Coordinates of C-alpha atoms and ligand atoms in Angstrom, one line a residue:
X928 CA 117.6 124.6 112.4
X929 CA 120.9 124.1 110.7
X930 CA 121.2 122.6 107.2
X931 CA 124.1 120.5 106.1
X932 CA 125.3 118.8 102.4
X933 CA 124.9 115.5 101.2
X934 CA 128.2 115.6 99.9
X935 CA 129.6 117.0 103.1
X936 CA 128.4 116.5 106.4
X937 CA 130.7 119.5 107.8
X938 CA 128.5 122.0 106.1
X939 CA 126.5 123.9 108.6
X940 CA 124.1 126.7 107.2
X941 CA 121.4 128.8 107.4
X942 CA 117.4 128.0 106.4
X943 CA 118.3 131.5 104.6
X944 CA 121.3 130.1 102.5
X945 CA 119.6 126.8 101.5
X946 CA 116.6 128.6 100.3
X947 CA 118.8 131.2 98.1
X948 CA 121.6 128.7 97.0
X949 CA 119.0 126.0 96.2
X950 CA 122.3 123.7 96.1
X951 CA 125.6 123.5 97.1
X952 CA 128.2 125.0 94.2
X953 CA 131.4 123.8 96.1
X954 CA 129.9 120.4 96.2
X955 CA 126.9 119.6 93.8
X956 CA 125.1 118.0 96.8
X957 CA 121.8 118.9 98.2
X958 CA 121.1 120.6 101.4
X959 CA 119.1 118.4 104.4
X960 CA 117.9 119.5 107.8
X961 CA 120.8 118.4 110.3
X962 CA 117.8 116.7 112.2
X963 CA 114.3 115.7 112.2
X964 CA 112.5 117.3 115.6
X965 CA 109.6 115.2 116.6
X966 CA 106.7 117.5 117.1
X967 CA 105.4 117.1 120.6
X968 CA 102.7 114.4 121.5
X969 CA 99.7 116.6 123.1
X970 CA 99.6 118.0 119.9
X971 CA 100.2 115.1 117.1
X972 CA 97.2 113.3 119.8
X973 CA 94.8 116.4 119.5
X974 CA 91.2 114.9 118.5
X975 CA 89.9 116.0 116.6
X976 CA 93.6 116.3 114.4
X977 CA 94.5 119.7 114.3
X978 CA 94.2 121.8 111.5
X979 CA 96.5 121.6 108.0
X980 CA 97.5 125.3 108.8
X981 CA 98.2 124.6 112.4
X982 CA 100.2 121.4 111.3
X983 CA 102.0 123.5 108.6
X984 CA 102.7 126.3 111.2
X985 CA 104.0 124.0 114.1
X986 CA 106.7 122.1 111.2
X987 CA 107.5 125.3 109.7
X988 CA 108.5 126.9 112.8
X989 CA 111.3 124.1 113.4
X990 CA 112.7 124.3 110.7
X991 CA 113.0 128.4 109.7
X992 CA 111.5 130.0 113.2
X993 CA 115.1 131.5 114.5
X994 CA 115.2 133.2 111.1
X995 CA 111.5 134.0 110.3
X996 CA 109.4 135.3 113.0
X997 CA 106.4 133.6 114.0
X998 CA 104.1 136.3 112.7
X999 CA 105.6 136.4 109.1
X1000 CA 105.7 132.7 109.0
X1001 CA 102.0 132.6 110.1
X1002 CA 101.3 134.9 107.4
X1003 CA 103.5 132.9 104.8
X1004 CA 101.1 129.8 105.7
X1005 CA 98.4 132.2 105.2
X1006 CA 99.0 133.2 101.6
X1007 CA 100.5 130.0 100.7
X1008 CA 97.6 128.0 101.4
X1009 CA 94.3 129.4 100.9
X1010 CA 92.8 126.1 99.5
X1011 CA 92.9 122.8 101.1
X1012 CA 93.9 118.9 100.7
X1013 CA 90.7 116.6 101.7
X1014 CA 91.1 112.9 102.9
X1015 CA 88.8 111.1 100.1
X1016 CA 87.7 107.4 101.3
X1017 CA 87.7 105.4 98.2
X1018 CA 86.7 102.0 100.6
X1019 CA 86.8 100.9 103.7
X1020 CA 90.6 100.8 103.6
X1021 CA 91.3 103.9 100.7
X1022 CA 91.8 107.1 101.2
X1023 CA 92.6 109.1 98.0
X1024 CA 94.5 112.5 99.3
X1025 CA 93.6 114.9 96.8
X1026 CA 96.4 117.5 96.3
X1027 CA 94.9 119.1 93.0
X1028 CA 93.0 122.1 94.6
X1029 CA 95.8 124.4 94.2
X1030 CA 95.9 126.9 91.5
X1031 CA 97.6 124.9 89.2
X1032 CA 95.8 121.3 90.3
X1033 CA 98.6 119.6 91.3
X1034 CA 100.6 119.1 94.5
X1035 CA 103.3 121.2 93.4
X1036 CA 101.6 124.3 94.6
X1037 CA 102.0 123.0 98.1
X1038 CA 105.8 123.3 98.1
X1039 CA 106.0 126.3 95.0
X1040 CA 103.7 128.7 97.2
X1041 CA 105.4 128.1 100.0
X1042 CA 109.2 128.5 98.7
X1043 CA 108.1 131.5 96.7
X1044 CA 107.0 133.3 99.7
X1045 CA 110.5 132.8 101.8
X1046 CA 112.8 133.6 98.9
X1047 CA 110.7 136.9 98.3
X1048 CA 110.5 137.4 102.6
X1049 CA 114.5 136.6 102.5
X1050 CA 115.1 139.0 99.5
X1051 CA 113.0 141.7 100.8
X1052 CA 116.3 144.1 101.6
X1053 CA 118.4 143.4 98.7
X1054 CA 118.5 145.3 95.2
X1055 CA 119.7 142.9 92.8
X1056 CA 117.1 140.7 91.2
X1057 CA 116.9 136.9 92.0
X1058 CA 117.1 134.6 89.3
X1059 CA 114.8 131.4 89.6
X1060 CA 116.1 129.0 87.2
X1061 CA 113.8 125.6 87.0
X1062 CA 113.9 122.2 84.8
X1063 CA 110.7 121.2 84.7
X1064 CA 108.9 117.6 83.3
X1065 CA 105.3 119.0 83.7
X1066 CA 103.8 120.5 86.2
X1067 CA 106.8 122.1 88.2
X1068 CA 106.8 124.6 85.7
X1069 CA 103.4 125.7 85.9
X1070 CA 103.1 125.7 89.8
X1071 CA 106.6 127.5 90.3
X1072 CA 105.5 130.2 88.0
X1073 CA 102.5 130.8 89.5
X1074 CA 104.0 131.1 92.5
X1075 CA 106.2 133.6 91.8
X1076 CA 104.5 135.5 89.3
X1077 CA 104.3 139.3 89.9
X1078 CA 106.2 138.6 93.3
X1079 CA 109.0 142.0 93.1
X1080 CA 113.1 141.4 93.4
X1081 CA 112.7 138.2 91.3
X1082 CA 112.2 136.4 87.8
X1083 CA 111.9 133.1 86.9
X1084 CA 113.1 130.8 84.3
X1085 CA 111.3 128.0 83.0
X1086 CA 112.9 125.1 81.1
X1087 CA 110.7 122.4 79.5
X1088 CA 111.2 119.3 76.8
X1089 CA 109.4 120.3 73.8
X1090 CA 106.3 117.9 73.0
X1091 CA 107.1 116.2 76.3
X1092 CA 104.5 117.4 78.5
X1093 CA 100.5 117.8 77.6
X1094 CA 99.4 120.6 75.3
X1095 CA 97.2 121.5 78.6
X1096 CA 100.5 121.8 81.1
X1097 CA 102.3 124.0 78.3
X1098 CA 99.5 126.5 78.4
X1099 CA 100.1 126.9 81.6
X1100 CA 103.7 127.4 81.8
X1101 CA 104.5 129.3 78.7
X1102 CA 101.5 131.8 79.1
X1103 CA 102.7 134.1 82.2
X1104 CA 104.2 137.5 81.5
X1105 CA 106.1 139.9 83.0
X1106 CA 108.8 138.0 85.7
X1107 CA 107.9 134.5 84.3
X1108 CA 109.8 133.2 80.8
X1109 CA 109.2 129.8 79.8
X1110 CA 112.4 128.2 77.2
X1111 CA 110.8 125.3 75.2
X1112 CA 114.2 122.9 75.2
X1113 CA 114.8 120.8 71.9
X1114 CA 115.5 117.8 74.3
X1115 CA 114.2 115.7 77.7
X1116 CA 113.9 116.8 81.3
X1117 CA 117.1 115.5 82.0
X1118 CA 118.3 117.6 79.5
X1119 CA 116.3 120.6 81.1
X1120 CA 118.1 119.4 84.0
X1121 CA 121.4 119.2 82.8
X1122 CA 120.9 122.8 81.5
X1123 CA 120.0 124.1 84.8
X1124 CA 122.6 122.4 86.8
X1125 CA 125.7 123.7 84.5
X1126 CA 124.2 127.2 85.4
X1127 CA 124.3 126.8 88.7
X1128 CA 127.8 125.7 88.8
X1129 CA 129.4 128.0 86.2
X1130 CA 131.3 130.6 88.5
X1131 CA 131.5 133.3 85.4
X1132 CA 127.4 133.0 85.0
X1133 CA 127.0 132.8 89.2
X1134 CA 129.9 136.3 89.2
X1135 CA 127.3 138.2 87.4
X1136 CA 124.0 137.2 88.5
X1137 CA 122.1 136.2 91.6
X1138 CA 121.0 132.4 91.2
X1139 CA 118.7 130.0 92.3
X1140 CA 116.7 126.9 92.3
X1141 CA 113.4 126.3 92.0
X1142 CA 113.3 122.4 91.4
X1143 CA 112.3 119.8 94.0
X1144 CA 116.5 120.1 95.1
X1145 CA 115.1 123.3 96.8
X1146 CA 114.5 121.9 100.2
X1147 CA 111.6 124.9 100.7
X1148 CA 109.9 123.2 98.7
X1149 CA 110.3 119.8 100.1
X1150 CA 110.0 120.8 103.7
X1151 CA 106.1 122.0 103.4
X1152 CA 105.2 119.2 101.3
X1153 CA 105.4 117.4 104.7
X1154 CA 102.5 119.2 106.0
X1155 CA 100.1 117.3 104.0
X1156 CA 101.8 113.6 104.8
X1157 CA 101.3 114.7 108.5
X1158 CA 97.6 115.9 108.1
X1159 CA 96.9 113.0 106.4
X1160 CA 98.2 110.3 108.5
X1161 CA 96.6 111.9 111.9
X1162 CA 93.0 112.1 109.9
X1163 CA 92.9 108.6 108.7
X1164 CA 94.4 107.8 111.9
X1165 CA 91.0 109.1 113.8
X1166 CA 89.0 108.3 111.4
X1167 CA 90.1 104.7 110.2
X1168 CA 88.3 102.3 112.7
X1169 CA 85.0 103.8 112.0
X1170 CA 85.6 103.1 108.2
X1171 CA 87.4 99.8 108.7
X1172 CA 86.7 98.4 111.9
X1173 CA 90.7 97.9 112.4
X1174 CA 92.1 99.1 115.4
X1175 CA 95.1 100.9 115.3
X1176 CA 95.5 100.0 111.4
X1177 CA 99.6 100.8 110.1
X1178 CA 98.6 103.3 107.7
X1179 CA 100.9 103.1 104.2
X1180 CA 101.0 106.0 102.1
X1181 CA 101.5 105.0 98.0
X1182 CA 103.5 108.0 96.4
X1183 CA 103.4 108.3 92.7
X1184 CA 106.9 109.3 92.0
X1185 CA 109.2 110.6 89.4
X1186 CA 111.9 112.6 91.1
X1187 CA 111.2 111.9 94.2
X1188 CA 111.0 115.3 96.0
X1189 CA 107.1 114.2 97.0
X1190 CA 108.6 111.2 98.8
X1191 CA 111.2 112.7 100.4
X1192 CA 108.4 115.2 102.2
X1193 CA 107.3 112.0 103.4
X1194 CA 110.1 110.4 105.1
X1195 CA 110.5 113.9 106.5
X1196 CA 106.8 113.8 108.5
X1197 CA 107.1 110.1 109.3
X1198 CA 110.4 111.2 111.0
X1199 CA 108.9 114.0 112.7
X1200 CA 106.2 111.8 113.9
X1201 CA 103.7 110.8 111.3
X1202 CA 101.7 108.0 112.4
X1203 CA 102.8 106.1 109.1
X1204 CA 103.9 102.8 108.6
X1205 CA 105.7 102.8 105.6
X1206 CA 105.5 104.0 101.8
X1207 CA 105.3 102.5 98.6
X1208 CA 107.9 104.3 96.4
X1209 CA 105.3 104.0 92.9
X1210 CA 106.6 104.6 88.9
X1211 CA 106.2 104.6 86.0
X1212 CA 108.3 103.0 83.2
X1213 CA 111.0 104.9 84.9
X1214 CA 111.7 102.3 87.3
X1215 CA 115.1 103.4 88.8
X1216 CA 114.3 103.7 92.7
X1217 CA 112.2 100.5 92.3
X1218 CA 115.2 98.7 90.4
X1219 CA 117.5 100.1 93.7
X1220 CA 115.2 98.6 95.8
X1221 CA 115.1 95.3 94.3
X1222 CA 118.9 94.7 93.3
X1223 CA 120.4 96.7 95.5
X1224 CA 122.1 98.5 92.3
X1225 CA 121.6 102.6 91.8
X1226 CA 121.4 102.8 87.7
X1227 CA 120.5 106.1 86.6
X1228 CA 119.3 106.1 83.1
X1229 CA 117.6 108.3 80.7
X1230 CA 114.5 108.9 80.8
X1231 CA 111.2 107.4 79.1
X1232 CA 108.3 108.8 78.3
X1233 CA 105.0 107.7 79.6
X1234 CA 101.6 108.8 80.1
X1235 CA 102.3 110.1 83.4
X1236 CA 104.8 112.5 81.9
X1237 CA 105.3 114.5 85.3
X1238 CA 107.1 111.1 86.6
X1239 CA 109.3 110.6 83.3
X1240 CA 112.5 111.0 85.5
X1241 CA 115.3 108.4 84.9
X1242 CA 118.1 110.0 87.3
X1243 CA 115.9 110.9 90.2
X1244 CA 117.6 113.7 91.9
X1245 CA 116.1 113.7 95.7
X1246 CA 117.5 109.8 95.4
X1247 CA 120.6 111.5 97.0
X1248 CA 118.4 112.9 100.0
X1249 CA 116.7 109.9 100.5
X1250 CA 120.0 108.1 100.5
X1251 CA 121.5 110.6 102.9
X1252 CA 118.8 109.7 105.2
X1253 CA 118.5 106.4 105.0
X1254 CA 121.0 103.1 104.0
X1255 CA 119.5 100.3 101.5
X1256 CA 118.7 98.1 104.4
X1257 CA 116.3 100.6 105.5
X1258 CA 115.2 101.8 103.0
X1259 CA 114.1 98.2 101.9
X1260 CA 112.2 98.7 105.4
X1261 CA 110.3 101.3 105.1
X1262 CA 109.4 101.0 101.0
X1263 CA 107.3 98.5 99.2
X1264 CA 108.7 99.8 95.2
X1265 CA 106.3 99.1 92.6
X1266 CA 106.0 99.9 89.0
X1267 CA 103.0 100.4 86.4
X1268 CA 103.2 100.2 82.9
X1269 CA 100.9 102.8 80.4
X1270 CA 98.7 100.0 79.4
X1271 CA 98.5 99.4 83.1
X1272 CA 97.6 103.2 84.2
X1273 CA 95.1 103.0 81.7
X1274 CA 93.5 100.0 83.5
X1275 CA 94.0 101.0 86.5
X1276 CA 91.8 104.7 85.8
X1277 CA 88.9 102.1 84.6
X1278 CA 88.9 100.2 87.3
X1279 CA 88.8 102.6 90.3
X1280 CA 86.3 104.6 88.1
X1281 CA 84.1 100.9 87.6
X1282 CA 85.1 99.9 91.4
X1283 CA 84.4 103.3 93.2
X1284 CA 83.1 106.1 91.0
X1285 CA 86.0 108.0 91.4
X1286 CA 88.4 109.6 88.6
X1287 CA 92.2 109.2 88.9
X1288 CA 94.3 110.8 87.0
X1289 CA 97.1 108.8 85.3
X1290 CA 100.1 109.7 88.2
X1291 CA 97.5 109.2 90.7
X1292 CA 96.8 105.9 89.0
X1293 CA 99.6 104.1 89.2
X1294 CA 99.6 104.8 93.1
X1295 CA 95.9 103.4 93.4
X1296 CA 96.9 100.4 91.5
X1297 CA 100.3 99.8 94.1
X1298 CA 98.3 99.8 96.9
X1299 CA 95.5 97.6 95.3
X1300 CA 97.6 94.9 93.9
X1301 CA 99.4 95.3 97.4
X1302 CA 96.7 94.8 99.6
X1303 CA 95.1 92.0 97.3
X1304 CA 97.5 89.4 97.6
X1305 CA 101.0 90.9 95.9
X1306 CA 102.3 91.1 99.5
X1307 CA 101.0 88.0 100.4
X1308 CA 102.3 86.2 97.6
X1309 CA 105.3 87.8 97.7
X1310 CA 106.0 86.6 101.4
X1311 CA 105.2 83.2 100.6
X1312 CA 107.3 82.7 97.5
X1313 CA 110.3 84.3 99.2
X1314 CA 110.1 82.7 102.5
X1315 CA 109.8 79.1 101.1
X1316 CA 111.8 79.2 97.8
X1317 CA 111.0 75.4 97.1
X1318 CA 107.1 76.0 97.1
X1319 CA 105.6 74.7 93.8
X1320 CA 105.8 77.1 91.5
X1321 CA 103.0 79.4 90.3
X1322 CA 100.2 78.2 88.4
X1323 CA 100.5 79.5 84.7
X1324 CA 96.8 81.4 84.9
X1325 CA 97.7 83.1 88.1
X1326 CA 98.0 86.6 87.8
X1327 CA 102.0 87.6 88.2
X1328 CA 102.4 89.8 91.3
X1329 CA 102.4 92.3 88.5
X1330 CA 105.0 95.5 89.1
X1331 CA 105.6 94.7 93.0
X1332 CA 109.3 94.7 93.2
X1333 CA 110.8 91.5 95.2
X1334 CA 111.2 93.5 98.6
X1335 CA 109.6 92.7 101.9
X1336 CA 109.0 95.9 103.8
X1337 CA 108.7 96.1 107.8
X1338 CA 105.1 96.4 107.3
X1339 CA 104.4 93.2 104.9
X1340 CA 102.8 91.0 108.1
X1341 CA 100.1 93.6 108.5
X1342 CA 98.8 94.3 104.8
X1343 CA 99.0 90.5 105.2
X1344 CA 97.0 90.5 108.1
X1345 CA 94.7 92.7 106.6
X1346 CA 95.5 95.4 109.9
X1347 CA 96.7 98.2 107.1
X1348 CA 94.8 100.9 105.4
X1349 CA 96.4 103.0 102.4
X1350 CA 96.6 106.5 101.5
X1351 CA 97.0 107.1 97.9
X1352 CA 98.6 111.2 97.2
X1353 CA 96.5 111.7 93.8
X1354 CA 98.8 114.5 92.6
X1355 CA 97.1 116.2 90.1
X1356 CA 93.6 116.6 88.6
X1357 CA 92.3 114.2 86.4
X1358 CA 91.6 116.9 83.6
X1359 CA 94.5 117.6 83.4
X1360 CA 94.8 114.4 81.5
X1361 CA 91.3 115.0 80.0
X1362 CA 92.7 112.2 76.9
X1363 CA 94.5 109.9 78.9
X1364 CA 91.2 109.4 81.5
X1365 CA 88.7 109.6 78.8
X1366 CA 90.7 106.4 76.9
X1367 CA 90.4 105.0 80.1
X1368 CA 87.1 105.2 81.2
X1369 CA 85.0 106.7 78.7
X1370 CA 84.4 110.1 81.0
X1371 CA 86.0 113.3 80.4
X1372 CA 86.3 115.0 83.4
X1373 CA 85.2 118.8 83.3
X1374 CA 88.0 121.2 83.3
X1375 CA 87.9 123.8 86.3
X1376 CA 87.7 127.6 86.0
X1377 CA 91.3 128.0 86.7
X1378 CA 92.4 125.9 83.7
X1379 CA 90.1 126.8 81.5
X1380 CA 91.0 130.2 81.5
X1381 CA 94.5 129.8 80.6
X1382 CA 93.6 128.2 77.4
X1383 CA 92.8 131.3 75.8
X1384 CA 95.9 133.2 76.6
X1385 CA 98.8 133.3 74.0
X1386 CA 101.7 131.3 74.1
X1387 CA 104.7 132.9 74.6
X1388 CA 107.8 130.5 75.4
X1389 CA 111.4 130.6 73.4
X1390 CA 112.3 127.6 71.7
X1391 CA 116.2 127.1 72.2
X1392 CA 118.5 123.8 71.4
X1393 CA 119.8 121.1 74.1
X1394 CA 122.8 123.4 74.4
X1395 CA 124.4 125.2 77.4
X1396 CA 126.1 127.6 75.2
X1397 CA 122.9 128.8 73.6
X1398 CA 121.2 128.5 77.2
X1399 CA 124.2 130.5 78.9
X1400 CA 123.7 132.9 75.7
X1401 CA 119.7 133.6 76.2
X1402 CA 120.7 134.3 80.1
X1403 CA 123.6 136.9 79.4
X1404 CA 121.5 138.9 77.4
X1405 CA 117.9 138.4 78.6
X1406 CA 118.5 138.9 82.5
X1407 CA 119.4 141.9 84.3
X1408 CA 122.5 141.7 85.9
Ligands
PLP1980 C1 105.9 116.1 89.9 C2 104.8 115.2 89.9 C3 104.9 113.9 90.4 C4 106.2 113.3 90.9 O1 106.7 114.0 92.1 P1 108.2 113.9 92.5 O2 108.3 114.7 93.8 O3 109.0 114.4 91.4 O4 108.5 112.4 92.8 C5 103.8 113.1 90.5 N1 102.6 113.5 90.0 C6 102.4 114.7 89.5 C7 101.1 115.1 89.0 C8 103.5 115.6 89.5 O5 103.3 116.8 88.9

């Protein structure tokens, strides 16, 4: 597989390159796959599906088998994913995806593990060290440096907003030693962001040392996040009519989102052959993709902060993928956009806990409620008030289609049909917001071993100012060369 720019379609790379460049430095774009292979029907129409390390082998292999041979990338899988991502039914129609089992409890372990292990396999001849440099708004941080930690030929550079993130997530990033440094930035993400981009494209900094990314603009990270959208979609495919009753239902996936990397992976399996329907693009407060979707207009803005803090992102940066792949018009296709307010996450934990015994955590949340409002009569309402514009208006004690974002996707008729079933990608353990859930339902959920344990070691990030002088400073004279 070749990889090409967003900025410049005449690029033609490596898998190699786009892992070590992370992004294009002639260009500021992001590297994309030329093409999305189908992968072949015998084995997307196995039954029973086959398994996630099968699925994660057969994807992998299109997209970095003439550069990694198929026993190294076996073994990458291997390594990478020792854990697994269970298909949860909530209700007849909800499935809850759970990609907390990691070692960090959150999804990005999925794509972290997985990068970590091709740098390190594509660095394994060279003798200057490679320098991971990542922005992070919560939980990237924590899952790229326990990916990488202890790997040999590389160090990693954390970059976090200071007091933006929970006490929990900063244990976990600023407690590594060794190749892992966390910077506590006097500023947002976007300022993280900011930080990490000037890096990357300051020729004097890139002369002297070996660079890379390690944000979701790494497309190793995105490409295996795709594994789990395809394992998904072909379990609740075989299982569906026994829970539902629906044949052939068009199965919607609701991706909490904040920079939109997670969705990305999922355009890339539905391309590839993903038996889903469509998505709902779900936010927070930072409502930029769903504003797109709705007016047409791309504002970037900063960012705000919210309860689900690892989806505070107000300039999205994977919106340039997702734009290189796909125009407005079908975008407006394939998305439902939908946004959820704090008091709303906080309602929408109680009532899947009262509902269905089950503990979302907040980013999870705001997916769960999407796809509820969606599949209770938003859509519906939504198609009737925009297909006859003179109906009477709404009655003042109706409930407003609450966040759903004036857009009709391809796959309205059959949520209104009732034909659709909905996968909801809860991204993170619900202890990990042990405060937020607890406000909301009245349980604390118990921590697991591997979090609890880093709560007792010491803290040992480097505060440092907004400023790419004193960031450029710190890097001249902490990394080797
Ligand atoms: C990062 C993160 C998200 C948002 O994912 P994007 O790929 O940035 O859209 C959602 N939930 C959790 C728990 C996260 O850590």
């Amino acid at each position: 597989m070749f990889y090409t720019d967003t900025r410049d379609s005449s690029v033609q790379i490596s898998f190699r390159q786009a892992v070590l460049d992370g992004m294009s430095t002639q260009t500021g774009g992001l590297y994309i796959p030329v093409s999305y292979p189908g992968l072949p029907k015998p084995f997307l129409n196995k039954i029973p599906e086959p398994s996630f390390r099968d699925i994660a082998f057969e994807i992998a292999r299109l997209y970095a088998g003439r550069e990694i041979p198929d026993g190294d990338l076996e073994a990458i899988i291997a390594d990478a994913y020792p854990f697994f991502s269970p298909v949860v039914p909530l209700d007849t129609v909800t499935y809850s995806l759970e990609l907390f089992h990691g070692p960090t409890c959150a999804f990005k372990d999925f794509g972290a593990r997985f990068m970590a292990r091709c740098m390190s396999w594509f660095n394994r001849d060279e003798k200057a060290p490679l320098h991971i440099l990542v922005a992070t708004s919560g939980d990237t941080g924590s899952a790229v440096g326990s990916a990488f930690h202890q790997v040999p030929g590389l160090d990693v550079t954390i970059l976090y907003p200071a007091g933006k993130i929970s006490p929990l997530q900063e244990k976990q990033l600023s407690t590594f030693d060794g190749n892992v440094c966390a910077l506590k930035v006097n500023g947002t993400f976007d300022d993280c962001q900011r930080l990490v981009k000037t890096a990357f494209t300051d020729s004097d900094l890139r002369k002297r040392f070996r660079l890379s990314s390690a944000n979701s603009i790494n497309i190793s990270r995105l490409l295996p996040q795709s594994f789990y959208y395809m394992y998904a979609s072909l379990v609740v495919r075989n299982r569906a009519w026994r829970d539902s009753k629906i044949e052939n239902p068009a199965i919607i996936v609701s991706v909490p989102s904040g920079n939109f990397g997670n969705l990305t992976s999922g355009l890339i399996a539905r391309a590839m052959g993903a038996p889903i329907a469509g998505f709902i693009a779900a936010t927070n407060a930072n409502r930029t993709v769903p504003d797109w979707i709705a007016t047409g207009e791309y504002a970037p803005r900063p960012s705000v902060q919210t309860l689900s803090n690892a989806m505070d992102v107000g300039a999205p940066s994977n919106f340039e993928r997702i734009h290189a792949m796909y125009d407005l018009d079908r975008a407006r296709a394939l998305f439902a956009a939908y946004w959820l307010d704090d008091l709303g996450t906080l309602e929408a934990i109680k009532a899947c806990h009262t509902r269905t015994g089950y503990i979302l955590d907040p980013h999870g949340a705001v997916a769960w409620q999407a796809w509820s409002d969606i599949r209770n009569g938003a859509m519906e309402h939504l198609v009737k008030a925009l297909s006859n514009p003179d109906a009477a208006p709404r009655k003042a004690d109706e409930k407003p289609a609450s966040g759903l974002m004036p857009n009709i996707p391809e796959w309205a008729g059959a949520v209104v049909k009732k034909q659709a079933v909905g996968i909801v990608l809860e991204t993170a353990h619900p202890a990990k917001f042990g405060d937020t859930v607890k406000l909301a339902c009245g349980r604390e959920p118990s921590l697991p071993d591997r979090l609890e344990r880093v709560l007792h070691l010491p803290d040992r990030a480097v505060s440092m100012e907004a400023d790419y002088n004193q960031f450029k400073y710190w890097m001249r004279t902490n990394l080797q060369a």
